[in-house]
Coordinates of C-alpha atoms and ligand atoms in Angstrom, one line a residue:
M660 CA 143.6 -15.2 143.2
K661 CA 142.1 -18.2 145.1
K662 CA 144.4 -21.3 144.8
V663 CA 143.1 -24.9 145.2
I664 CA 145.2 -28.1 145.7
T665 CA 144.3 -31.7 145.4
Y666 CA 146.4 -34.9 145.6
G667 CA 146.2 -38.3 144.0
T668 CA 147.7 -41.0 141.8
F669 CA 145.4 -40.2 138.8
D670 CA 146.3 -43.4 136.9
L671 CA 144.4 -44.3 133.8
I672 CA 142.6 -40.9 133.9
H673 CA 138.8 -41.4 133.9
N674 CA 135.6 -39.4 134.2
G675 CA 135.7 -39.7 138.0
H676 CA 139.1 -37.9 138.1
I677 CA 137.8 -35.3 135.6
N678 CA 134.7 -34.6 137.7
L679 CA 136.9 -34.1 140.7
L680 CA 139.4 -31.8 138.9
R681 CA 136.6 -29.7 137.3
R682 CA 134.8 -29.2 140.6
A683 CA 138.0 -28.5 142.4
K684 CA 138.9 -25.8 139.9
E685 CA 135.4 -24.3 140.2
L686 CA 136.1 -23.6 143.8
G687 CA 138.9 -21.1 142.9
D688 CA 141.0 -19.6 140.1
Y689 CA 144.1 -21.9 140.1
L690 CA 144.3 -25.6 140.6
V691 CA 147.5 -27.3 141.7
V692 CA 147.5 -31.1 141.5
A693 CA 150.1 -33.1 143.6
V694 CA 150.5 -36.4 141.7
S695 CA 151.9 -39.3 143.6
T696 CA 155.5 -40.3 142.5
D697 CA 156.1 -44.0 141.6
E698 CA 158.0 -44.4 144.9
F699 CA 155.1 -42.9 147.0
N700 CA 152.7 -45.2 145.1
E701 CA 154.6 -48.1 146.4
L702 CA 154.0 -46.7 149.9
K703 CA 150.3 -46.6 149.1
N704 CA 150.5 -50.1 147.8
K705 CA 149.4 -48.9 144.4
K706 CA 151.0 -50.0 141.2
S707 CA 150.1 -47.5 138.5
Y708 CA 150.1 -48.4 134.8
H709 CA 151.5 -45.0 133.8
S710 CA 154.8 -43.7 135.2
Y711 CA 154.9 -40.5 137.2
E712 CA 156.2 -38.6 134.2
N713 CA 153.3 -39.8 132.0
R714 CA 150.7 -39.2 134.7
K715 CA 152.1 -35.6 135.0
V716 CA 152.0 -35.0 131.2
I717 CA 148.4 -36.3 131.1
L718 CA 147.3 -34.1 134.0
E719 CA 149.0 -31.0 132.6
A720 CA 146.9 -31.4 129.4
I721 CA 143.6 -31.2 131.3
R722 CA 142.0 -27.8 131.0
Y723 CA 141.2 -27.6 134.8
V724 CA 144.8 -28.2 135.9
D725 CA 147.1 -25.2 136.2
E726 CA 150.2 -26.8 137.8
V727 CA 151.3 -30.3 138.6
I728 CA 153.8 -31.0 141.5
P729 CA 155.1 -34.3 142.8
E730 CA 153.6 -36.0 145.9
H731 CA 156.5 -37.7 147.6
N732 CA 155.0 -38.6 151.0
W733 CA 152.0 -38.2 153.4
E734 CA 153.7 -35.4 155.4
Q735 CA 154.2 -32.7 152.7
K736 CA 150.7 -31.3 152.7
V737 CA 151.1 -28.5 155.3
D738 CA 154.4 -27.4 153.6
D739 CA 152.7 -27.5 150.2
V740 CA 149.8 -25.4 151.4
K741 CA 152.2 -22.8 152.8
K742 CA 154.7 -22.8 150.0
H743 CA 152.0 -22.5 147.3
H744 CA 149.8 -20.1 149.2
I745 CA 146.8 -22.5 149.0
D746 CA 143.4 -21.3 150.0
I747 CA 141.4 -24.6 149.5
F748 CA 142.4 -28.3 149.9
V749 CA 140.1 -30.7 148.0
M750 CA 139.8 -34.5 148.0
G751 CA 137.1 -37.0 147.2
D752 CA 135.0 -38.0 150.1
D753 CA 136.5 -41.4 150.4
W754 CA 139.1 -39.4 152.4
K755 CA 136.5 -37.6 154.5
G756 CA 137.9 -36.4 157.7
K757 CA 141.4 -37.8 157.0
F758 CA 142.9 -34.3 156.3
D759 CA 141.0 -32.1 158.7
F760 CA 144.3 -31.2 160.3
L761 CA 144.8 -28.9 157.3
K762 CA 141.8 -26.8 158.5
D763 CA 144.4 -24.7 160.6
F764 CA 146.0 -23.7 157.3
C765 CA 143.3 -23.6 154.6
K766 CA 139.7 -24.5 153.8
V767 CA 139.2 -28.3 153.5
V768 CA 136.6 -29.6 151.1
Y769 CA 135.6 -33.3 150.5
L770 CA 133.7 -33.8 147.3
P771 CA 131.4 -36.8 146.5
R772 CA 133.2 -39.5 144.5
T773 CA 131.8 -40.3 141.0
V774 CA 130.0 -43.6 141.4
G775 CA 130.7 -46.6 139.1
I776 CA 134.2 -45.8 137.9
S777 CA 137.7 -46.4 139.3
T778 CA 141.2 -47.3 138.0
T779 CA 140.8 -50.7 139.7
K780 CA 137.4 -51.3 138.0
I781 CA 139.0 -50.4 134.6
K782 CA 141.8 -52.9 135.2
N783 CA 139.4 -55.6 136.4
D784 CA 137.0 -55.1 133.5
L785 CA 139.9 -55.2 131.0
F786 CA 141.2 -58.4 132.5
K787 CA 137.7 -60.0 132.2
V788 CA 137.4 -58.9 128.6
N789 CA 140.7 -60.3 127.6
N790 CA 140.4 -63.5 129.5
G791 CA 136.9 -64.6 128.5
Ligands
C2G1229 N1 138.0 -39.9 142.7 C1 136.6 -39.6 142.5 N2 135.8 -40.5 141.9 C2 136.2 -41.7 141.5 C3 137.6 -42.0 141.6 C4 138.5 -41.1 142.2 O1 136.2 -38.5 142.9 N3 135.3 -42.5 140.9 C5 138.9 -39.0 143.3 C6 139.5 -39.5 144.6 O2 138.6 -39.3 145.7 C7 140.7 -38.6 144.7 C8 141.1 -38.3 143.3 O3 140.0 -38.7 142.5 O4 140.4 -37.4 145.4 C9 142.3 -39.1 142.8 O5 142.0 -40.5 143.0 P1 143.2 -41.5 143.2 O6 144.2 -41.4 142.0 O7 142.7 -42.9 143.5 O8 144.0 -40.9 144.5 P2 144.4 -41.7 145.8 O9 145.1 -42.9 145.5 O10 143.1 -41.7 146.7 O11 145.5 -40.7 146.4 O12 147.5 -37.9 149.6 C10 146.3 -38.3 149.0 C11 146.5 -39.5 148.1 O13 147.6 -39.3 147.2 C12 145.2 -39.7 147.4

């Protein structure tokens, strides 16, 4: 069984996230998603609308996702790859090159981001709609 892992905040789930999760799953048989905890989001200077628990519940309901684990810090990826016997690490290409150190432990794949959508765009568009 080929196992894939990807990491992210996945707040306000949108088609960009779904495209990534679908393509990540297509690379193997089992997809683990490491979703950032609220505490780690603070480290990433990200404030998510949904709590960790709710982002986890939402991800677990997505057909491409087989398992959701917490992402507590930047340093856990090598341990995660070993502990979960991961074959392929996948991220959107805004991260291209940033995780190449994992190539010693698994295949590293950067997928093109979906253009025109992001959690920040959703928040900004909603602000505009509600504030004239
Ligand atoms: N993504 C995408 N297309 C978009 C928006 C996001 O392909 N239009 C991808 C990102 O490239 C990332 C994943 O969806 O691979 C999750 O995006 P975020 O929730 O923004 O994740 P991020 O904050 O980049 O966290 O340790 C890694 C970090 O936790 C990544």
